mmCIF file of C-alpha atoms in Angstrom:
data_model
loop_
_atom_site.group_PDB
_atom_site.id
_atom_site.type_symbol
_atom_site.label_atom_id
_atom_site.label_comp_id
_atom_site.label_asym_id
_atom_site.label_seq_id
_atom_site.Cartn_x
_atom_site.Cartn_y
_atom_site.Cartn_z
ATOM 1 C CA MET A 903 -36.861 2.271 -13.769
ATOM 2 C CA ARG A 904 -36.090 0.816 -17.158
ATOM 3 C CA ARG A 905 -32.483 0.267 -18.035
ATOM 4 C CA SER A 906 -30.276 -0.757 -20.913
ATOM 5 C CA THR A 907 -28.962 -4.291 -20.730
ATOM 6 C CA TRP A 908 -25.474 -2.766 -20.712
ATOM 7 C CA ILE A 909 -25.793 -0.857 -17.457
ATOM 8 C CA SER A 910 -23.913 -2.736 -14.764
ATOM 9 C CA THR A 911 -21.400 -2.053 -12.058
ATOM 10 C CA ALA A 912 -21.608 -5.488 -10.500
ATOM 11 C CA CYS A 913 -18.567 -7.710 -10.015
ATOM 12 C CA VAL A 914 -17.973 -9.417 -13.322
ATOM 13 C CA ALA A 915 -17.318 -13.044 -12.404
ATOM 14 C CA ALA A 916 -16.345 -15.394 -9.620
ATOM 15 C CA LEU A 917 -12.632 -15.361 -8.811
ATOM 16 C CA LEU A 918 -11.013 -18.606 -9.875
ATOM 17 C CA VAL A 919 -7.917 -19.488 -7.893
ATOM 18 C CA GLY A 920 -7.790 -23.265 -8.150
ATOM 19 C CA GLY A 921 -5.792 -24.549 -11.064
ATOM 20 C CA CYS A 922 -3.523 -21.527 -11.459
ATOM 21 C CA ALA A 923 0.116 -22.167 -12.228
ATOM 22 C CA THR A 924 1.987 -21.196 -9.071
ATOM 23 C CA ASP A 925 5.466 -20.933 -7.635
ATOM 24 C CA THR A 926 4.323 -20.159 -4.112
ATOM 25 C CA ASP A 927 7.081 -22.196 -2.498
ATOM 26 C CA ALA A 928 9.834 -20.223 -4.209
ATOM 27 C CA PRO A 929 11.830 -17.689 -2.175
ATOM 28 C CA ALA A 930 11.545 -13.986 -2.804
ATOM 29 C CA ALA A 931 13.429 -13.046 -5.969
ATOM 30 C CA THR A 932 15.317 -10.042 -7.189
ATOM 31 C CA THR A 933 14.094 -7.995 -10.158
ATOM 32 C CA THR A 934 13.633 -10.154 -13.253
ATOM 33 C CA THR A 935 14.732 -8.946 -16.659
ATOM 34 C CA THR A 936 11.880 -8.051 -18.972
ATOM 35 C CA PRO A 937 11.787 -10.487 -21.908
ATOM 36 C CA THR A 938 13.464 -9.241 -25.080
ATOM 37 C CA PRO A 939 11.568 -9.479 -28.378
ATOM 38 C CA GLU A 940 13.286 -12.732 -29.343
ATOM 39 C CA ASP A 941 11.943 -14.302 -26.167
ATOM 40 C CA CYS A 942 8.355 -13.414 -27.063
ATOM 41 C CA ALA A 943 5.913 -15.375 -29.156
ATOM 42 C CA ALA A 944 3.527 -13.413 -31.337
ATOM 43 C CA VAL A 945 0.042 -12.972 -29.873
ATOM 44 C CA THR A 946 -2.649 -12.829 -32.516
ATOM 45 C CA SER A 947 -5.810 -13.812 -30.647
ATOM 46 C CA THR A 948 -8.665 -11.334 -30.312
ATOM 47 C CA ASP A 949 -10.950 -13.683 -28.382
ATOM 48 C CA LEU A 950 -11.587 -12.117 -24.951
ATOM 49 C CA ALA A 951 -12.962 -15.434 -23.726
ATOM 50 C CA THR A 952 -9.324 -16.608 -23.637
ATOM 51 C CA GLU A 953 -6.195 -15.485 -21.819
ATOM 52 C CA ASP A 954 -4.363 -14.972 -25.121
ATOM 53 C CA GLY A 955 -7.150 -12.664 -26.265
ATOM 54 C CA TRP A 956 -6.687 -10.401 -23.243
ATOM 55 C CA ILE A 957 -2.929 -10.313 -23.828
ATOM 56 C CA GLY A 958 -3.601 -9.567 -27.484
ATOM 57 C CA LEU A 959 -5.844 -6.645 -26.508
ATOM 58 C CA ILE A 960 -2.850 -4.845 -24.980
ATOM 59 C CA ASP A 961 -0.929 -5.260 -28.224
ATOM 60 C CA GLN A 962 -3.822 -4.483 -30.578
ATOM 61 C CA ALA A 963 -5.528 -1.647 -28.669
ATOM 62 C CA PRO A 964 -2.863 -0.328 -26.287
ATOM 63 C CA ASP A 965 -4.624 2.981 -25.608
ATOM 64 C CA THR A 966 -7.594 1.164 -24.051
ATOM 65 C CA VAL A 967 -5.578 -0.576 -21.335
ATOM 66 C CA SER A 968 -3.889 0.631 -18.153
ATOM 67 C CA LEU A 969 -2.314 -1.980 -15.897
ATOM 68 C CA VAL A 970 0.094 -2.710 -13.076
ATOM 69 C CA ILE A 971 1.040 -6.219 -11.990
ATOM 70 C CA ASP A 972 3.480 -6.393 -9.081
ATOM 71 C CA ASP A 973 4.422 -9.948 -8.119
ATOM 72 C CA GLY A 974 5.763 -8.837 -4.714
ATOM 73 C CA ARG A 975 9.106 -10.495 -5.404
ATOM 74 C CA GLY A 976 10.816 -7.659 -7.207
ATOM 75 C CA ARG A 977 9.068 -7.834 -10.562
ATOM 76 C CA THR A 978 6.527 -5.263 -11.801
ATOM 77 C CA VAL A 979 4.985 -5.051 -15.256
ATOM 78 C CA GLU A 980 3.254 -1.784 -16.189
ATOM 79 C CA HIS A 981 1.420 -0.353 -19.165
ATOM 80 C CA ARG A 982 0.128 3.246 -19.145
ATOM 81 C CA ALA A 983 0.047 2.882 -15.371
ATOM 82 C CA ASP A 984 -0.305 6.600 -14.671
ATOM 83 C CA GLU A 985 -3.043 7.243 -17.255
ATOM 84 C CA GLU A 986 -6.489 7.884 -15.778
ATOM 85 C CA GLN A 987 -9.403 5.708 -16.856
ATOM 86 C CA VAL A 988 -12.932 5.251 -15.541
ATOM 87 C CA LEU A 989 -12.802 2.894 -12.542
ATOM 88 C CA ALA A 990 -16.443 1.774 -12.301
ATOM 89 C CA SER A 991 -17.037 -0.247 -9.119
ATOM 90 C CA ALA A 992 -13.327 -0.812 -8.544
ATOM 91 C CA ILE A 993 -13.400 2.598 -6.856
ATOM 92 C CA LYS A 994 -15.461 1.142 -4.016
ATOM 93 C CA VAL A 995 -12.320 -0.006 -2.197
ATOM 94 C CA VAL A 996 -11.903 3.630 -1.155
ATOM 95 C CA HIS A 997 -15.292 3.503 0.564
ATOM 96 C CA LEU A 998 -14.289 0.192 2.129
ATOM 97 C CA ALA A 999 -11.085 1.741 3.481
ATOM 98 C CA ALA A 1000 -12.976 4.713 4.934
ATOM 99 C CA TYR A 1001 -15.468 2.375 6.599
ATOM 100 C CA ALA A 1002 -12.654 0.221 7.987
ATOM 101 C CA GLN A 1003 -10.910 3.272 9.428
ATOM 102 C CA ALA A 1004 -14.175 4.336 11.082
ATOM 103 C CA VAL A 1005 -14.477 0.874 12.635
ATOM 104 C CA ALA A 1006 -10.863 1.001 13.800
ATOM 105 C CA ASN A 1007 -11.266 4.418 15.473
ATOM 106 C CA GLY A 1008 -14.610 3.545 17.038
ATOM 107 C CA THR A 1009 -16.749 5.870 14.921
ATOM 108 C CA ILE A 1010 -18.771 2.916 13.614
ATOM 109 C CA ASP A 1011 -19.709 -0.331 15.315
ATOM 110 C CA PRO A 1012 -19.752 -3.037 12.615
ATOM 111 C CA ASN A 1013 -22.666 -4.688 14.428
ATOM 112 C CA GLU A 1014 -24.791 -1.538 14.342
ATOM 113 C CA GLN A 1015 -28.258 -2.152 12.944
ATOM 114 C CA VAL A 1016 -29.317 0.088 10.046
ATOM 115 C CA ALA A 1017 -32.912 0.400 8.862
ATOM 116 C CA LEU A 1018 -33.351 -0.975 5.362
ATOM 117 C CA SER A 1019 -35.148 2.246 4.449
ATOM 118 C CA ASP A 1020 -31.948 4.172 5.235
ATOM 119 C CA TRP A 1021 -29.948 1.835 3.017
ATOM 120 C CA GLU A 1022 -32.432 1.775 0.161
ATOM 121 C CA ARG A 1023 -32.988 5.509 -0.072
ATOM 122 C CA TRP A 1024 -29.678 5.469 -1.999
ATOM 123 C CA TYR A 1025 -30.795 2.653 -4.320
ATOM 124 C CA VAL A 1026 -31.593 3.316 -7.995
ATOM 125 C CA PRO A 1027 -33.504 0.204 -9.143
ATOM 126 C CA GLY A 1028 -32.581 -1.330 -12.456
ATOM 127 C CA THR A 1029 -29.074 0.092 -12.738
ATOM 128 C CA ASP A 1030 -26.962 -2.503 -10.943
ATOM 129 C CA ALA A 1031 -27.587 -5.856 -12.690
ATOM 130 C CA ASN A 1032 -29.797 -6.801 -9.717
ATOM 131 C CA ALA A 1033 -26.871 -6.531 -7.293
ATOM 132 C CA HIS A 1034 -29.073 -5.101 -4.536
ATOM 133 C CA PRO A 1035 -31.796 -7.787 -4.526
ATOM 134 C CA LYS A 1036 -29.100 -10.455 -4.852
ATOM 135 C CA ALA A 1037 -27.423 -9.037 -1.754
ATOM 136 C CA LEU A 1038 -30.722 -8.959 0.140
ATOM 137 C CA THR A 1039 -31.346 -12.592 -0.764
ATOM 138 C CA ARG A 1040 -27.848 -13.648 0.358
ATOM 139 C CA LEU A 1041 -28.390 -11.852 3.666
ATOM 140 C CA GLY A 1042 -31.724 -13.568 4.197
ATOM 141 C CA ILE A 1043 -33.752 -10.362 3.792
ATOM 142 C CA ALA A 1044 -37.155 -10.780 2.158
ATOM 143 C CA ASN A 1045 -37.483 -8.759 -1.022
ATOM 144 C CA ALA A 1046 -39.704 -8.334 -4.050
ATOM 145 C CA GLY A 1047 -36.901 -8.565 -6.599
ATOM 146 C CA THR A 1048 -35.938 -4.931 -6.123
ATOM 147 C CA ASN A 1049 -36.437 -3.508 -2.627
ATOM 148 C CA ALA A 1050 -36.868 -5.197 0.729
ATOM 149 C CA THR A 1051 -40.475 -6.038 1.541
ATOM 150 C CA ASP A 1052 -40.153 -4.589 5.052
ATOM 151 C CA PRO A 1053 -38.342 -1.224 4.981
ATOM 152 C CA ASN A 1054 -38.498 -1.057 8.776
ATOM 153 C CA ALA A 1055 -36.406 -4.183 9.194
ATOM 154 C CA THR A 1056 -32.735 -3.720 10.029
ATOM 155 C CA VAL A 1057 -29.405 -5.057 8.825
ATOM 156 C CA ARG A 1058 -25.876 -4.936 10.232
ATOM 157 C CA ILE A 1059 -23.819 -2.185 8.650
ATOM 158 C CA ASP A 1060 -20.978 -4.680 8.166
ATOM 159 C CA ASP A 1061 -23.329 -6.818 6.087
ATOM 160 C CA MET A 1062 -24.218 -3.760 4.010
ATOM 161 C CA VAL A 1063 -20.519 -3.271 3.303
ATOM 162 C CA SER A 1064 -20.230 -6.927 2.316
ATOM 163 C CA ALA A 1065 -22.963 -6.267 -0.278
ATOM 164 C CA MET A 1066 -20.882 -3.416 -1.695
ATOM 165 C CA ILE A 1067 -17.934 -5.773 -2.185
ATOM 166 C CA GLN A 1068 -19.513 -9.128 -2.988
ATOM 167 C CA GLU A 1069 -22.523 -8.204 -5.124
ATOM 168 C CA SER A 1070 -21.212 -4.677 -5.854
ATOM 169 C CA ASP A 1071 -24.306 -2.969 -4.476
ATOM 170 C CA ASN A 1072 -24.295 0.660 -5.662
ATOM 171 C CA SER A 1073 -26.323 2.163 -2.832
ATOM 172 C CA VAL A 1074 -23.860 1.399 -0.027
ATOM 173 C CA PRO A 1075 -21.071 3.730 -1.263
ATOM 174 C CA ASP A 1076 -23.389 6.746 -1.219
ATOM 175 C CA TYR A 1077 -24.768 5.703 2.170
ATOM 176 C CA LEU A 1078 -21.201 5.583 3.507
ATOM 177 C CA ARG A 1079 -20.349 8.922 1.914
ATOM 178 C CA TYR A 1080 -23.391 10.501 3.566
ATOM 179 C CA ARG A 1081 -22.615 8.816 6.872
ATOM 180 C CA LEU A 1082 -18.853 9.458 7.003
ATOM 181 C CA GLY A 1083 -18.477 12.651 4.965
ATOM 182 C CA ASP A 1084 -16.288 13.409 1.971
ATOM 183 C CA GLN A 1085 -13.176 14.061 4.039
ATOM 184 C CA ALA A 1086 -13.215 10.502 5.366
ATOM 185 C CA LEU A 1087 -13.058 9.211 1.786
ATOM 186 C CA VAL A 1088 -10.336 11.689 0.845
ATOM 187 C CA ASP A 1089 -8.302 10.691 3.908
ATOM 188 C CA ALA A 1090 -8.785 6.980 3.257
ATOM 189 C CA ALA A 1091 -7.518 7.366 -0.296
ATOM 190 C CA ALA A 1092 -4.582 9.524 0.807
ATOM 191 C CA ALA A 1093 -3.537 6.885 3.332
ATOM 192 C CA GLY A 1094 -3.027 4.554 0.391
ATOM 193 C CA GLY A 1095 -1.054 7.163 -1.559
ATOM 194 C CA TRP A 1096 -3.938 8.385 -3.731
ATOM 195 C CA GLU A 1097 -3.804 12.167 -3.529
ATOM 196 C CA ASN A 1098 -6.522 14.602 -4.611
ATOM 197 C CA PHE A 1099 -9.235 11.935 -4.550
ATOM 198 C CA GLU A 1100 -12.686 13.197 -5.528
ATOM 199 C CA ALA A 1101 -15.601 11.348 -3.958
ATOM 200 C CA PRO A 1102 -18.015 9.881 -6.514
ATOM 201 C CA SER A 1103 -21.767 9.443 -6.242
ATOM 202 C CA MET A 1104 -23.055 6.176 -7.645
ATOM 203 C CA VAL A 1105 -26.626 7.512 -7.510
ATOM 204 C CA ALA A 1106 -25.866 10.647 -9.520
ATOM 205 C CA ASP A 1107 -23.588 8.801 -11.937
ATOM 206 C CA MET A 1108 -26.237 6.259 -12.838
ATOM 207 C CA LEU A 1109 -28.949 8.903 -13.130
ATOM 208 C CA SER A 1110 -26.724 10.960 -15.442
ATOM 209 C CA VAL A 1111 -26.533 8.063 -17.885
ATOM 210 C CA PHE A 1112 -30.295 8.368 -18.401
ATOM 211 C CA ASP A 1113 -30.405 12.172 -18.152
ATOM 212 C CA PRO A 1114 -27.214 13.824 -19.455
ATOM 213 C CA GLY A 1115 -28.399 17.187 -18.149
ATOM 214 C CA LEU A 1116 -27.635 15.971 -14.643
ATOM 215 C CA ALA A 1117 -23.960 15.550 -15.480
ATOM 216 C CA ASP A 1118 -23.495 19.310 -15.252
ATOM 217 C CA ALA A 1119 -25.228 19.586 -11.887
ATOM 218 C CA ASP A 1120 -23.736 19.162 -8.418
ATOM 219 C CA THR A 1121 -23.656 15.373 -8.331
ATOM 220 C CA TRP A 1122 -23.836 15.068 -4.552
ATOM 221 C CA GLU A 1123 -26.771 17.449 -4.461
ATOM 222 C CA ILE A 1124 -28.539 15.286 -7.058
ATOM 223 C CA ALA A 1125 -27.833 12.150 -5.028
ATOM 224 C CA GLN A 1126 -29.265 13.680 -1.867
ATOM 225 C CA LYS A 1127 -32.363 14.840 -3.728
ATOM 226 C CA TRP A 1128 -32.875 11.269 -4.907
ATOM 227 C CA ALA A 1129 -32.437 10.033 -1.344
ATOM 228 C CA PHE A 1130 -34.595 12.570 0.504
ATOM 229 C CA ASP A 1131 -36.933 14.269 -1.985
ATOM 230 C CA PRO A 1132 -39.776 11.938 -3.088
ATOM 231 C CA GLN A 1133 -40.993 14.447 -5.667
ATOM 232 C CA PHE A 1134 -37.573 14.630 -7.347
ATOM 233 C CA ARG A 1135 -37.321 10.834 -7.311
ATOM 234 C CA ALA A 1136 -40.749 10.464 -8.935
ATOM 235 C CA GLN A 1137 -39.873 13.015 -11.621
ATOM 236 C CA ALA A 1138 -36.551 11.317 -12.327
ATOM 237 C CA GLU A 1139 -38.172 7.905 -12.647
ATOM 238 C CA ALA A 1140 -40.906 9.239 -14.923
ATOM 239 C CA SER A 1141 -38.456 10.921 -17.300
ATOM 240 C CA VAL A 1142 -36.165 7.938 -17.873
ATOM 241 C CA GLN A 1143 -35.147 7.285 -21.456
ATOM 242 C CA VAL A 1144 -32.661 4.525 -22.194
ATOM 243 C CA PRO A 1145 -29.911 5.880 -24.483
ATOM 244 C CA THR A 1146 -28.042 3.942 -27.122
ATOM 245 C CA TYR A 1147 -24.973 2.010 -26.092
ATOM 246 C CA GLU A 1148 -22.747 4.576 -27.794
ATOM 247 C CA ASP A 1149 -24.395 7.403 -25.846
ATOM 248 C CA GLN A 1150 -23.980 5.470 -22.617
ATOM 249 C CA VAL A 1151 -20.257 5.021 -23.313
ATOM 250 C CA SER A 1152 -19.882 8.721 -24.071
ATOM 251 C CA ARG A 1153 -21.636 9.756 -20.860
ATOM 252 C CA VAL A 1154 -19.624 7.326 -18.753
ATOM 253 C CA GLU A 1155 -16.331 8.536 -20.207
ATOM 254 C CA SER A 1156 -17.229 12.206 -19.787
ATOM 255 C CA SER A 1157 -18.673 12.249 -16.269
ATOM 256 C CA PHE A 1158 -17.733 9.182 -14.208
ATOM 257 C CA ARG A 1159 -14.821 9.261 -11.755
ATOM 258 C CA ALA A 1160 -11.474 8.144 -13.123
ATOM 259 C CA GLY A 1161 -8.179 7.087 -11.624
ATOM 260 C CA SER A 1162 -4.996 5.365 -12.659
ATOM 261 C CA ALA A 1163 -3.948 1.765 -12.275
ATOM 262 C CA GLU A 1164 -0.956 3.071 -10.315
ATOM 263 C CA GLU A 1165 -3.175 4.881 -7.792
ATOM 264 C CA LEU A 1166 -5.513 1.947 -7.307
ATOM 265 C CA ASN A 1167 -2.675 -0.561 -7.090
ATOM 266 C CA GLY A 1168 -1.048 1.582 -4.414
ATOM 267 C CA MET A 1169 -4.134 1.181 -2.272
ATOM 268 C CA TYR A 1170 -4.098 -2.605 -2.616
ATOM 269 C CA ARG A 1171 -0.434 -2.593 -1.629
ATOM 270 C CA ALA A 1172 -1.221 -0.392 1.381
ATOM 271 C CA PHE A 1173 -4.055 -2.698 2.437
ATOM 272 C CA THR A 1174 -1.518 -5.485 2.948
ATOM 273 C CA ASP A 1175 1.626 -3.765 4.260
ATOM 274 C CA GLY A 1176 0.324 -2.350 7.533
ATOM 275 C CA THR A 1177 -0.275 1.180 6.257
ATOM 276 C CA TYR A 1178 -3.901 1.105 7.400
ATOM 277 C CA GLY A 1179 -3.086 -0.326 10.819
ATOM 278 C CA ASN A 1180 -5.982 -2.069 12.521
ATOM 279 C CA ALA A 1181 -8.278 -1.035 9.679
ATOM 280 C CA SER A 1182 -6.501 -3.577 7.469
ATOM 281 C CA ASP A 1183 -8.207 -6.407 9.335
ATOM 282 C CA THR A 1184 -11.629 -5.190 8.239
ATOM 283 C CA ILE A 1185 -10.467 -4.382 4.715
ATOM 284 C CA LEU A 1186 -8.937 -7.801 4.098
ATOM 285 C CA ARG A 1187 -11.817 -9.638 5.755
ATOM 286 C CA GLN A 1188 -14.236 -7.960 3.358
ATOM 287 C CA LEU A 1189 -12.072 -8.271 0.235
ATOM 288 C CA GLU A 1190 -10.992 -11.871 0.863
ATOM 289 C CA TRP A 1191 -14.489 -13.299 1.152
ATOM 290 C CA GLN A 1192 -13.886 -16.050 -1.407
ATOM 291 C CA PRO A 1193 -11.868 -19.204 -0.592
ATOM 292 C CA ALA A 1194 -8.260 -18.797 -1.643
ATOM 293 C CA GLY A 1195 -7.149 -22.424 -1.714
ATOM 294 C CA ASP A 1196 -4.220 -24.032 0.054
ATOM 295 C CA SER A 1197 -1.450 -22.376 -1.939
ATOM 296 C CA VAL A 1198 -2.101 -18.813 -0.765
ATOM 297 C CA ARG A 1199 -3.170 -17.135 2.461
ATOM 298 C CA GLY A 1200 -5.789 -14.905 0.904
ATOM 299 C CA VAL A 1201 -6.948 -13.314 -2.339
ATOM 300 C CA GLY A 1202 -8.901 -10.058 -2.339
ATOM 301 C CA PHE A 1203 -10.694 -8.666 -5.356
ATOM 302 C CA LYS A 1204 -12.953 -5.821 -6.462
ATOM 303 C CA GLY A 1205 -13.891 -5.260 -10.069
ATOM 304 C CA GLY A 1206 -16.465 -3.303 -11.955
ATOM 305 C CA SER A 1207 -18.107 -2.696 -15.284
ATOM 306 C CA LEU A 1208 -19.899 0.089 -17.112
ATOM 307 C CA PRO A 1209 -20.716 0.562 -20.785
ATOM 308 C CA GLY A 1210 -17.356 0.300 -22.543
ATOM 309 C CA VAL A 1211 -15.467 -0.228 -19.303
ATOM 310 C CA LEU A 1212 -14.178 -3.275 -17.408
ATOM 311 C CA THR A 1213 -11.938 -2.947 -14.335
ATOM 312 C CA GLN A 1214 -10.120 -5.423 -12.089
ATOM 313 C CA GLY A 1215 -8.185 -4.989 -8.837
ATOM 314 C CA PHE A 1216 -6.463 -7.739 -6.806
ATOM 315 C CA GLU A 1217 -4.241 -8.417 -3.825
ATOM 316 C CA LEU A 1218 -2.817 -11.888 -3.193
ATOM 317 C CA ARG A 1219 -1.074 -12.854 0.048
ATOM 318 C CA ARG A 1220 1.202 -15.862 -0.194
ATOM 319 C CA ASN A 1221 1.974 -18.270 2.610
ATOM 320 C CA ASP A 1222 5.617 -17.095 2.590
ATOM 321 C CA GLY A 1223 4.557 -13.547 3.538
ATOM 322 C CA THR A 1224 5.056 -11.935 0.133
ATOM 323 C CA VAL A 1225 2.171 -10.059 -1.462
ATOM 324 C CA ALA A 1226 1.269 -9.598 -5.117
ATOM 325 C CA THR A 1227 -1.052 -6.863 -6.368
ATOM 326 C CA ALA A 1228 -2.600 -6.136 -9.738
ATOM 327 C CA VAL A 1229 -4.907 -3.605 -11.391
ATOM 328 C CA TRP A 1230 -6.114 -3.897 -14.975
ATOM 329 C CA LEU A 1231 -8.338 -1.156 -16.418
ATOM 330 C CA THR A 1232 -9.984 -1.426 -19.837
ATOM 331 C CA ASP A 1233 -12.135 1.134 -21.630
ATOM 332 C CA GLY A 1234 -13.225 2.041 -25.154
ATOM 333 C CA LEU A 1235 -14.960 -1.293 -25.748
ATOM 334 C CA SER A 1236 -17.529 -1.367 -28.532
ATOM 335 C CA ALA A 1237 -20.873 -3.041 -27.857
ATOM 336 C CA ASP A 1238 -19.873 -6.419 -29.239
ATOM 337 C CA ARG A 1239 -16.422 -6.296 -27.630
ATOM 338 C CA PHE A 1240 -17.913 -5.285 -24.302
ATOM 339 C CA GLU A 1241 -20.289 -8.234 -24.379
ATOM 340 C CA GLN A 1242 -17.393 -10.538 -25.195
ATOM 341 C CA ALA A 1243 -15.223 -8.970 -22.482
ATOM 342 C CA TYR A 1244 -17.981 -9.179 -19.876
ATOM 343 C CA THR A 1245 -18.556 -12.843 -20.706
ATOM 344 C CA GLY A 1246 -14.831 -13.549 -20.827
ATOM 345 C CA ALA A 1247 -13.905 -11.674 -17.658
ATOM 346 C CA GLY A 1248 -13.287 -14.969 -15.888
ATOM 347 C CA ALA A 1249 -10.454 -15.701 -18.314
ATOM 348 C CA GLN A 1250 -8.995 -12.262 -17.633
ATOM 349 C CA GLN A 1251 -9.210 -12.766 -13.881
ATOM 350 C CA GLN A 1252 -7.550 -16.169 -14.211
ATOM 351 C CA LEU A 1253 -4.773 -14.584 -16.266
ATOM 352 C CA ILE A 1254 -4.210 -11.868 -13.658
ATOM 353 C CA VAL A 1255 -3.996 -14.343 -10.789
ATOM 354 C CA GLU A 1256 -1.638 -16.569 -12.762
ATOM 355 C CA ALA A 1257 0.542 -13.553 -13.613
ATOM 356 C CA MET A 1258 0.811 -12.643 -9.925
ATOM 357 C CA LEU A 1259 1.929 -16.183 -9.120
ATOM 358 C CA SER A 1260 3.925 -17.349 -12.129
ATOM 359 C CA PRO A 1261 6.952 -15.567 -13.696
ATOM 360 C CA GLU A 1262 6.273 -17.384 -16.958
ATOM 361 C CA VAL A 1263 2.750 -15.993 -17.230
ATOM 362 C CA LEU A 1264 3.936 -12.529 -16.204
ATOM 363 C CA ASP A 1265 6.494 -12.752 -19.033
ATOM 364 C CA ARG A 1266 3.687 -13.291 -21.554
ATOM 365 C CA ILE A 1267 2.163 -9.970 -20.516
ATOM 366 C CA ALA A 1268 5.537 -8.213 -20.354
ATOM 367 C CA CYS A 1269 6.082 -9.143 -23.973
ATOM 368 C CA VAL A 1270 3.285 -6.864 -25.183
ATOM 369 C CA VAL A 1271 3.552 -3.840 -22.862
#
């Protein structure tokens, strides 16, 4: 399937923890006063390859940003926190939570072997920035650059879930939805304080970008047709037309699942405070797959991107037992700004981690919200 170079829901960049300004040895603090205007330096940068550019985006295009940064020591900075925006792959932490709960209650054995054909029936080639073949390669599974070469081979379901988080594989969420049922996803979200969650379909969402007529159909029905009806799949592949970037943005904004920074941040907080019970072990093990460095116990992350959209979600556990969380959602990015944002996402991630750790950096963001 052909695709636009803009279609991607893969994680945007490697998390950079080393080198952040930190105060991890400081005791827990009471609420800090938000800086007054005279404490704040003007931010004029528009370069999203820099931290100042991301801070400037809040000031210059406030309606495109929704964020919550909670340092876990009594200080929270928010901007449009309860406004819904498209979440892209950041929504996959709900699927992770549902999987973890199934492991905790014995419904799923994380060592269960799943046929690659059962995994890949939910895969839409060319719509995930090669996340799926990258995951296969990491897991040592032979592939032809798209699908596995041996569909009868098997893989641990826990490794499939790792592909959803690390490479941001789009087929695993729909596999888990089919396997666990919608109610499991709804319950997993509700456990983290996210009420009225509506389960998305990555398969149907991506197909709707190429065929807007599908956006009005039952998305889960479309996804299951893709998975189990070879004739429908062949017809869908044959009718692909890559829309303009502007059309892609419009279709994403009109049909993809949305949520607020407040709702998503609540889940990250719940992952770390015992709300999910034994399921938290699986959740944090999957999220905290990257080395955190000596200054913190663990850093978990899941981001995402779609045309016009870039999303980031974090939890950071300090050695002193305090936990910081952050969610930053951005939408409405023009083609050139999206390319700059995608390339500069590492600077944004660095800024978020620094803001969770350093009151001074958090102040810089507080000055523009």
